[in-house]
PDB file of C-alpha atoms in Angstrom:
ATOM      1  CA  UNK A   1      -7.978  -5.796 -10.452  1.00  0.00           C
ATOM      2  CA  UNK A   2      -8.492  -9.445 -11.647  1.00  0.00           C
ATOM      3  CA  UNK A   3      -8.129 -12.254  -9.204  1.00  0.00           C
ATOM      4  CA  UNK A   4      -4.280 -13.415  -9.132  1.00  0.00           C
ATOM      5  CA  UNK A   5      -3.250 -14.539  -6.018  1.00  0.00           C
ATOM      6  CA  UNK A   6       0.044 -14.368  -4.738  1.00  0.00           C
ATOM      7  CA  UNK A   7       2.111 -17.138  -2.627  1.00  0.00           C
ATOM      8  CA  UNK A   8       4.383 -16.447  -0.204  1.00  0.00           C
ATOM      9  CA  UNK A   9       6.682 -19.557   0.851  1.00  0.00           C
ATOM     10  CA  UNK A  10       9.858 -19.568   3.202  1.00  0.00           C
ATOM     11  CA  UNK A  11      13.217 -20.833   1.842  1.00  0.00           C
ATOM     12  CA  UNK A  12      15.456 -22.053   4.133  1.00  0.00           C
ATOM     13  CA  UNK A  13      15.996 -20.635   7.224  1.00  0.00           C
ATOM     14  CA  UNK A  14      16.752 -17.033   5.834  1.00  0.00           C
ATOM     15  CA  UNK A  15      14.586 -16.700   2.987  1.00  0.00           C
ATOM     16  CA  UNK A  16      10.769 -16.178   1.859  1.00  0.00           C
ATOM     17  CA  UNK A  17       9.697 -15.558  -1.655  1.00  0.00           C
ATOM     18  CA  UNK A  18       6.498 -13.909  -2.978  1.00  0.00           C
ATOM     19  CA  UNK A  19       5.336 -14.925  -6.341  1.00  0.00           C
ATOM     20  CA  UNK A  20       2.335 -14.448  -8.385  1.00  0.00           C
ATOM     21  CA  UNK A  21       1.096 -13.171 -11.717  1.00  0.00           C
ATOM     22  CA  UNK A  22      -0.978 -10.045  -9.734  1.00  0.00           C
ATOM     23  CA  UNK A  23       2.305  -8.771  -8.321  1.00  0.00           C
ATOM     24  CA  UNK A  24       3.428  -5.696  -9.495  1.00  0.00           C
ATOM     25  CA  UNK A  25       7.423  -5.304  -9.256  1.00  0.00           C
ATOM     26  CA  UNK A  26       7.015  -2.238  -7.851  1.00  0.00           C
ATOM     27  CA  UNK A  27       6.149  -3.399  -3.963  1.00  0.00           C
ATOM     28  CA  UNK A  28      10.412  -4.673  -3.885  1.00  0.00           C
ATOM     29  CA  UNK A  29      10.671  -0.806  -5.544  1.00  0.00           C
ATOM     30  CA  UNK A  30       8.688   0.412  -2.629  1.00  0.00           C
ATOM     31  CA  UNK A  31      10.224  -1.563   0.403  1.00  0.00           C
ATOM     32  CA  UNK A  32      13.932  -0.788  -0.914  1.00  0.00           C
ATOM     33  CA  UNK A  33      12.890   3.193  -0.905  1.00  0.00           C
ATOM     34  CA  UNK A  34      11.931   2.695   2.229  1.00  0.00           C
ATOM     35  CA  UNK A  35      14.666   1.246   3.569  1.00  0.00           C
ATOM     36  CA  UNK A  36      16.798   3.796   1.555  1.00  0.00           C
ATOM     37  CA  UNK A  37      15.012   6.888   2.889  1.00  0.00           C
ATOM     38  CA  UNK A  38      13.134   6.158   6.583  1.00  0.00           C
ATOM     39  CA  UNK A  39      13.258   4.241   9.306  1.00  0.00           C
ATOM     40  CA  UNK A  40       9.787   2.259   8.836  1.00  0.00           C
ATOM     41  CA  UNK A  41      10.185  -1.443   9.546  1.00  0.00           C
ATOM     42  CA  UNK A  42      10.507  -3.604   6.297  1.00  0.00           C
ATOM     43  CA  UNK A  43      11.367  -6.515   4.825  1.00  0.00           C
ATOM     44  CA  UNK A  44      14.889  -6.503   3.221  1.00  0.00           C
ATOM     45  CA  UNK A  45      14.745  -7.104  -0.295  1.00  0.00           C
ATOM     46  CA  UNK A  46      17.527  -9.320  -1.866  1.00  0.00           C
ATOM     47  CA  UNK A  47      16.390  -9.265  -5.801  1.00  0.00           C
ATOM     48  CA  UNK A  48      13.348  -9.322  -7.389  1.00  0.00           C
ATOM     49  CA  UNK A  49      12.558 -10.015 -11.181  1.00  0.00           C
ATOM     50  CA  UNK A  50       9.500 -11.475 -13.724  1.00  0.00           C
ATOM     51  CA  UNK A  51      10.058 -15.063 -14.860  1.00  0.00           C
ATOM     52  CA  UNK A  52       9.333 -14.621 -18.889  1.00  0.00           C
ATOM     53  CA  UNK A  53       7.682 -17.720 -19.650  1.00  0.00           C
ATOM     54  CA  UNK A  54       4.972 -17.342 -17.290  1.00  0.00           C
ATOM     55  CA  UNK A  55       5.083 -13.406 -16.565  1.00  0.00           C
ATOM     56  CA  UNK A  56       4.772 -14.426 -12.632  1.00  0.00           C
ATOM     57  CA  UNK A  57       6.893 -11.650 -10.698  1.00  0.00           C
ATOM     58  CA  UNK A  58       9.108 -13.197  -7.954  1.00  0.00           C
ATOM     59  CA  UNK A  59      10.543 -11.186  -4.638  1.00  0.00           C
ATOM     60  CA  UNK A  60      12.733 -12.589  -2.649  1.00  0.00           C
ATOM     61  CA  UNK A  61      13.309 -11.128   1.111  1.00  0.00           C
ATOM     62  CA  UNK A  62      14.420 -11.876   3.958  1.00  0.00           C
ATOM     63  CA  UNK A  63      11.863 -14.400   6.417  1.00  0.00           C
ATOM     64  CA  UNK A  64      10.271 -12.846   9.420  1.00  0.00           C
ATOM     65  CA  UNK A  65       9.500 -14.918  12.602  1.00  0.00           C
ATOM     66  CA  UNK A  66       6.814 -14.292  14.279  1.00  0.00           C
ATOM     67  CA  UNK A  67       2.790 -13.537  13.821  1.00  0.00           C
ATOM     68  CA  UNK A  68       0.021 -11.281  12.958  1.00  0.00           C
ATOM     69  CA  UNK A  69      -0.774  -8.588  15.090  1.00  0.00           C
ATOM     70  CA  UNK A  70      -3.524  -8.485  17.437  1.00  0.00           C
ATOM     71  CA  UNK A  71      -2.592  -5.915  19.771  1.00  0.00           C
ATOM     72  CA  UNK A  72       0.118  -3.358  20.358  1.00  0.00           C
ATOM     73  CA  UNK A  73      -1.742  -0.347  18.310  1.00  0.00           C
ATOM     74  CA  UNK A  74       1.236   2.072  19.417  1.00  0.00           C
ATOM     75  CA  UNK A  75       3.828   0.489  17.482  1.00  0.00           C
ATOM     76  CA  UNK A  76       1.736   0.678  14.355  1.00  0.00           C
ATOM     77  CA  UNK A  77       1.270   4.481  15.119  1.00  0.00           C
ATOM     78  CA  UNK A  78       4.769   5.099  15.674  1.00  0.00           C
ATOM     79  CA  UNK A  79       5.451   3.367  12.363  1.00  0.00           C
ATOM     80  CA  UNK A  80       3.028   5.250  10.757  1.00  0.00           C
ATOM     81  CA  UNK A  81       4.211   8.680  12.109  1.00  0.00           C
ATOM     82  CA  UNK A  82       7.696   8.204  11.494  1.00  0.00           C
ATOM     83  CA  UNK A  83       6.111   6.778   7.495  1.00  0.00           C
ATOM     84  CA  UNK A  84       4.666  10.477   7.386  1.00  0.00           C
ATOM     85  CA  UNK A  85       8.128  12.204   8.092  1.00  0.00           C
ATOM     86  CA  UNK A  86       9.056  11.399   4.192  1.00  0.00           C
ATOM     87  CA  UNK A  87       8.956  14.660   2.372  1.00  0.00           C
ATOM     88  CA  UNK A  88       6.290  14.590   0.011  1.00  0.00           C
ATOM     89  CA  UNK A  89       6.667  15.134  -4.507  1.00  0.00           C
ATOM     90  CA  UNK A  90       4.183  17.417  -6.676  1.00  0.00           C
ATOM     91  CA  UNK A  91       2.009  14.531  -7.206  1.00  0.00           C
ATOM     92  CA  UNK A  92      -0.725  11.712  -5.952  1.00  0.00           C
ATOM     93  CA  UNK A  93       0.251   7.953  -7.443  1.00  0.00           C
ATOM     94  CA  UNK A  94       3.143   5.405  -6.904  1.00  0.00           C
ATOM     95  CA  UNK A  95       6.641   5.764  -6.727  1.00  0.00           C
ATOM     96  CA  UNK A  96       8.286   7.653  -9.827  1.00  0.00           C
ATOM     97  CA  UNK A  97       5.355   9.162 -10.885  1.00  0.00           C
ATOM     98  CA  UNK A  98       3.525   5.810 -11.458  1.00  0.00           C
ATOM     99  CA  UNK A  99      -0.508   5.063 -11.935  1.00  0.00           C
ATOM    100  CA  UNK A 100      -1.685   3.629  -9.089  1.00  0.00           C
ATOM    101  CA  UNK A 101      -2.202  -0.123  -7.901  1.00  0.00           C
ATOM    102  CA  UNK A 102      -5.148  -0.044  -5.648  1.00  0.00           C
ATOM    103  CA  UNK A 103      -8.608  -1.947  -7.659  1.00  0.00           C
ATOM    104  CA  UNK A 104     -10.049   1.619  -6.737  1.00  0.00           C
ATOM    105  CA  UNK A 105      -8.408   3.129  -9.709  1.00  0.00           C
ATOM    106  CA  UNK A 106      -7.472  -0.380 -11.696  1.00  0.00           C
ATOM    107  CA  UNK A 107      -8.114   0.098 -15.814  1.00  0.00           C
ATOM    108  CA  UNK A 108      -7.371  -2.429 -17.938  1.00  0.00           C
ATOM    109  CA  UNK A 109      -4.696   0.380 -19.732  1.00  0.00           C
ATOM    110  CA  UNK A 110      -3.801   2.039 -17.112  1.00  0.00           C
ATOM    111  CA  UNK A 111      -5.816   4.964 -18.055  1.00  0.00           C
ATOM    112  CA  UNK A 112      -4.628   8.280 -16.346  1.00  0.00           C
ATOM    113  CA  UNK A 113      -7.468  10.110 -16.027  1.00  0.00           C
ATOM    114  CA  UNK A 114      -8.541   7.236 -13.931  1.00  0.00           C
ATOM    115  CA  UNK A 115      -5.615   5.176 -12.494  1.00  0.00           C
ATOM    116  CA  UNK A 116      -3.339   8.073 -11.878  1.00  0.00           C
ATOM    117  CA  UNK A 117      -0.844   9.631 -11.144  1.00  0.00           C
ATOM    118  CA  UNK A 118      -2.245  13.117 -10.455  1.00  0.00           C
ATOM    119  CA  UNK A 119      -1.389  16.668 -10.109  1.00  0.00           C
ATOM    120  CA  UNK A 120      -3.357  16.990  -7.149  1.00  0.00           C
ATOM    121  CA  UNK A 121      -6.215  15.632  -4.721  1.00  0.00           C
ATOM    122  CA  UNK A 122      -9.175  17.269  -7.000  1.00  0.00           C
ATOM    123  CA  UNK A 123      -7.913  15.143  -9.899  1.00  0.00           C
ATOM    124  CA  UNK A 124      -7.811  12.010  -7.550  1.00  0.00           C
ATOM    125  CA  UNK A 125     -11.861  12.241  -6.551  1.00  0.00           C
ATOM    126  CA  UNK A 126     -12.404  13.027 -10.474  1.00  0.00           C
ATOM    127  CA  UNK A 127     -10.304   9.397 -11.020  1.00  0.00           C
ATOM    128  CA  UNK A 128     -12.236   7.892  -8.320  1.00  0.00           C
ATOM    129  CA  UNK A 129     -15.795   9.183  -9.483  1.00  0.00           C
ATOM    130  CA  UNK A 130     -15.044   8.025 -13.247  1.00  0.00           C
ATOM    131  CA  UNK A 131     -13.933   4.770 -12.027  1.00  0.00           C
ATOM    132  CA  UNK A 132     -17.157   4.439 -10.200  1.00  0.00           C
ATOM    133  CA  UNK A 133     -19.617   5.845 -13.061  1.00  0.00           C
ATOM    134  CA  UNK A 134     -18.781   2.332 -15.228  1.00  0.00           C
ATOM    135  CA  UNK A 135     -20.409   0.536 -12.627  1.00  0.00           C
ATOM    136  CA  UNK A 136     -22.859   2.470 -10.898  1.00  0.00           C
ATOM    137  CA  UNK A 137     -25.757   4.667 -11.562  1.00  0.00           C
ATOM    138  CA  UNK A 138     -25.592   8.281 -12.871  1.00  0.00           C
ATOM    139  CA  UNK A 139     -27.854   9.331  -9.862  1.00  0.00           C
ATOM    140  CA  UNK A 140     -25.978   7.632  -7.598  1.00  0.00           C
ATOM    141  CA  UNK A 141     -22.429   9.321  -8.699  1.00  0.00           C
ATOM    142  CA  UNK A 142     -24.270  12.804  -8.655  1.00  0.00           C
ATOM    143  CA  UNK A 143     -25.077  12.335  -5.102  1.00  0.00           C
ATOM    144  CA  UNK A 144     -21.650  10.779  -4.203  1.00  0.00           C
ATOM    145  CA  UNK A 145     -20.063  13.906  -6.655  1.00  0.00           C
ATOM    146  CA  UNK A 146     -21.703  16.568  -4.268  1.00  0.00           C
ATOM    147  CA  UNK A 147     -20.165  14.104  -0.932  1.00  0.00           C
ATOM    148  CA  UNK A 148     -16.580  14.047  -2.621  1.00  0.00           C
ATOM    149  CA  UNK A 149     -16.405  18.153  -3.351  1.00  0.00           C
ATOM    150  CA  UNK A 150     -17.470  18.859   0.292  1.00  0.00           C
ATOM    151  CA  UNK A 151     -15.139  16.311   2.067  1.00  0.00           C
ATOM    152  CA  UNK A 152     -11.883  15.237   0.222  1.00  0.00           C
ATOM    153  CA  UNK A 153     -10.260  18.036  -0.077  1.00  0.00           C
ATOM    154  CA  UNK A 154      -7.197  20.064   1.208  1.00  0.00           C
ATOM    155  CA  UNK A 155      -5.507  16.485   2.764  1.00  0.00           C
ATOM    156  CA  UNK A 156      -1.956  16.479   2.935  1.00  0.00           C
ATOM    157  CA  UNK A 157       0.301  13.892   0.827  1.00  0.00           C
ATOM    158  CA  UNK A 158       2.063  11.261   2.504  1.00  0.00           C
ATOM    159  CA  UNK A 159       2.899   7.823   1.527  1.00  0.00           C
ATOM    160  CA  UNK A 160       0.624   5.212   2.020  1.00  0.00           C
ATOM    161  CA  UNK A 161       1.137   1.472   2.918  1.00  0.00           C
ATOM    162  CA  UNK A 162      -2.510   1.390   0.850  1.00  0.00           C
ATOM    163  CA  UNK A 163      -3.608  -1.684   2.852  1.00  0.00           C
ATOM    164  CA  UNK A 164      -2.847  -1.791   6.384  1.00  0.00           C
ATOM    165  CA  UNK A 165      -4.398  -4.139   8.040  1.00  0.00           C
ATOM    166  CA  UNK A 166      -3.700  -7.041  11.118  1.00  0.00           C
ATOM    167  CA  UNK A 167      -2.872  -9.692   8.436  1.00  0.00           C
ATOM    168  CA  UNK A 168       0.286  -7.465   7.466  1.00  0.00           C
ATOM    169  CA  UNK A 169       1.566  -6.290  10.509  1.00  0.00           C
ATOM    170  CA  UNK A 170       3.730  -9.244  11.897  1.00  0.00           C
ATOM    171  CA  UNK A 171       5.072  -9.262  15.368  1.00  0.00           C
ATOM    172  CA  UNK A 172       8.190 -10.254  16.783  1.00  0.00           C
ATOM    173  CA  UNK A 173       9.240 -11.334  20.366  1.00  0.00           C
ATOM    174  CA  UNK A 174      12.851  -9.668  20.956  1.00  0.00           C
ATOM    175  CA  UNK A 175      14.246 -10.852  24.315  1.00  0.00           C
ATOM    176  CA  UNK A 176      12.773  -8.970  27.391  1.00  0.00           C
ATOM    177  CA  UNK A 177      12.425  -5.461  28.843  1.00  0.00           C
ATOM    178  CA  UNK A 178      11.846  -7.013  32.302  1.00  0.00           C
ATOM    179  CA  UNK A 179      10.785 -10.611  33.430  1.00  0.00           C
ATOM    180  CA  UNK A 180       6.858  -9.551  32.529  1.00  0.00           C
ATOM    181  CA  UNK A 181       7.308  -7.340  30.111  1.00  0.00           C
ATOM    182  CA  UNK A 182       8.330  -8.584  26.293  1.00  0.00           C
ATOM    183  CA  UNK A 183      10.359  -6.396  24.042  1.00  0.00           C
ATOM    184  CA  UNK A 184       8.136  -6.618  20.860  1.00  0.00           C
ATOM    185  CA  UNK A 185       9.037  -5.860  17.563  1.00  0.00           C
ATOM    186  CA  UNK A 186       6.779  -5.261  14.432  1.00  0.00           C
ATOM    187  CA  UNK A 187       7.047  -5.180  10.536  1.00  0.00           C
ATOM    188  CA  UNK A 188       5.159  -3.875   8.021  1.00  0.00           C
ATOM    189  CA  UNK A 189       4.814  -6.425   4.776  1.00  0.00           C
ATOM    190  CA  UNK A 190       3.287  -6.232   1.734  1.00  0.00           C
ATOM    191  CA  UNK A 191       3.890  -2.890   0.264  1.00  0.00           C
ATOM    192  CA  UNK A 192       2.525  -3.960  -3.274  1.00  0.00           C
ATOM    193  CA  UNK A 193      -0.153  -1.199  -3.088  1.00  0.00           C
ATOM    194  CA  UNK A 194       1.654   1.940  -1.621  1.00  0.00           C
ATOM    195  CA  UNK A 195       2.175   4.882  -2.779  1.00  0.00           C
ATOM    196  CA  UNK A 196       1.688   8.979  -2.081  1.00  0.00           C
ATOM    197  CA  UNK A 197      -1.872   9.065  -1.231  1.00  0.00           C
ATOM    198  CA  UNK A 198      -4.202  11.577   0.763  1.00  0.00           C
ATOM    199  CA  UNK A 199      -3.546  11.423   4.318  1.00  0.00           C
ATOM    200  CA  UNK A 200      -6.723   9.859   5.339  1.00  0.00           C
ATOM    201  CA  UNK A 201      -6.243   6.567   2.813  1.00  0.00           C
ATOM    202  CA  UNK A 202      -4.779   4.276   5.145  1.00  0.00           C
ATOM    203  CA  UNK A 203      -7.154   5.167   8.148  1.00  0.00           C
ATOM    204  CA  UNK A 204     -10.067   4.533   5.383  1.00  0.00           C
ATOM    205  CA  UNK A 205      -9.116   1.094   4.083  1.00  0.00           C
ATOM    206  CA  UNK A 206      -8.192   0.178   7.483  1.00  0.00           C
ATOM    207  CA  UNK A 207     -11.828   0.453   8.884  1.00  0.00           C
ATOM    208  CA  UNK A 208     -13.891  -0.770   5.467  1.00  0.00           C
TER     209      UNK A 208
END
């Protein structure tokens, strides 16, 4: 996907916003369905919209004190287990049947046979491999086709944060458990690139 970086600036004492040209609408879609339909940790969203004359999308949630995480792997977990809880659809891609977001699968048209969505997890490693033949050898993406067909198979479908790593996890003190103990608190941000993915997405992008 082309290089548009987003900002993210705190309003107030109450407020950040998250603006940029690269920013599709759909990550306020994502964090309001997940508000709507689990209980994974998210940002509220208050509104978000595209400013015409420059085509820069704007969200505006609520602010969250506190830091990346460095530690406490077990609250990520539990996030993530009670993330796979959410019933999955008859397809792989974004929310309402959407191509996906992730530079993996980014066209400049949004071409479905490579950016998605698809009927099912065979179709995704054809997306992936197509995506990969414009820049890379055709011996190269006969060895990787052979890898694919005997690995990436038979996954579930679950939705995907899509890019989990320390930077969005942020971590919350929340009074005390017991005088040595803190009562921690964690939530997820930037949801821009979720969607329902093969179950081992997340773990993958995580560790690259």
């Amino acid at each position: 996907m082309p290089d548009n970086p987003a900002k993210v600036v705190r309003v107030k004492e109450h407020f950040a916003v998250k603006f940029g040209n690269g920013i599709p609408p759909s990550e306020a879609e994502n964090m309001k369905f997940l508000a709507a339909n689990s209980n994974v940790p998210v940002p509220k969203v208050y509104t978000a919209f595209i400013e015409p004359e420059t085509n820069r999308t704007f969200i505006i949630m609520e602010y969250l004190p506190g830091d990346n995480l460095q530690k406490l792997h077990h609250l990520v977990r539990n996030a993530i287990i009670e993330l796979r809880k959410i019933p999955p659809p008859n397809y792989l891609g974004t929310l309402n049947r959407q191509p996906y977001h992730d530079g993996v699968f980014w066209t400049k048209d949004n071409n479905p046979v490579i950016s998605g969505p698809f009927a099912n997890e065979k179709e995704m490693n054809r997306g992936i491999l197509e995506r990969l033949r414009q820049m890379e050898s055709p011996q190269y993406i006969r060895l990787l086709k052979e890898m694919v067909d005997r690995t990436l198979h038979d996954h579930r479908t679950v939705f995907t944060h899509g890019d989990l790593q320390p930077k969005n996890i942020m971590v919350e003190g929340a009074g005390s458990r017991t005088d040595v103990v803190p009562d921690i608190k964690i939530t997820l941000i930037d949801w821009e690139l979720s969607g329902w993915y093969p179950e081992y997405w997340d773990f993958c992008n995580a560790t690259t």
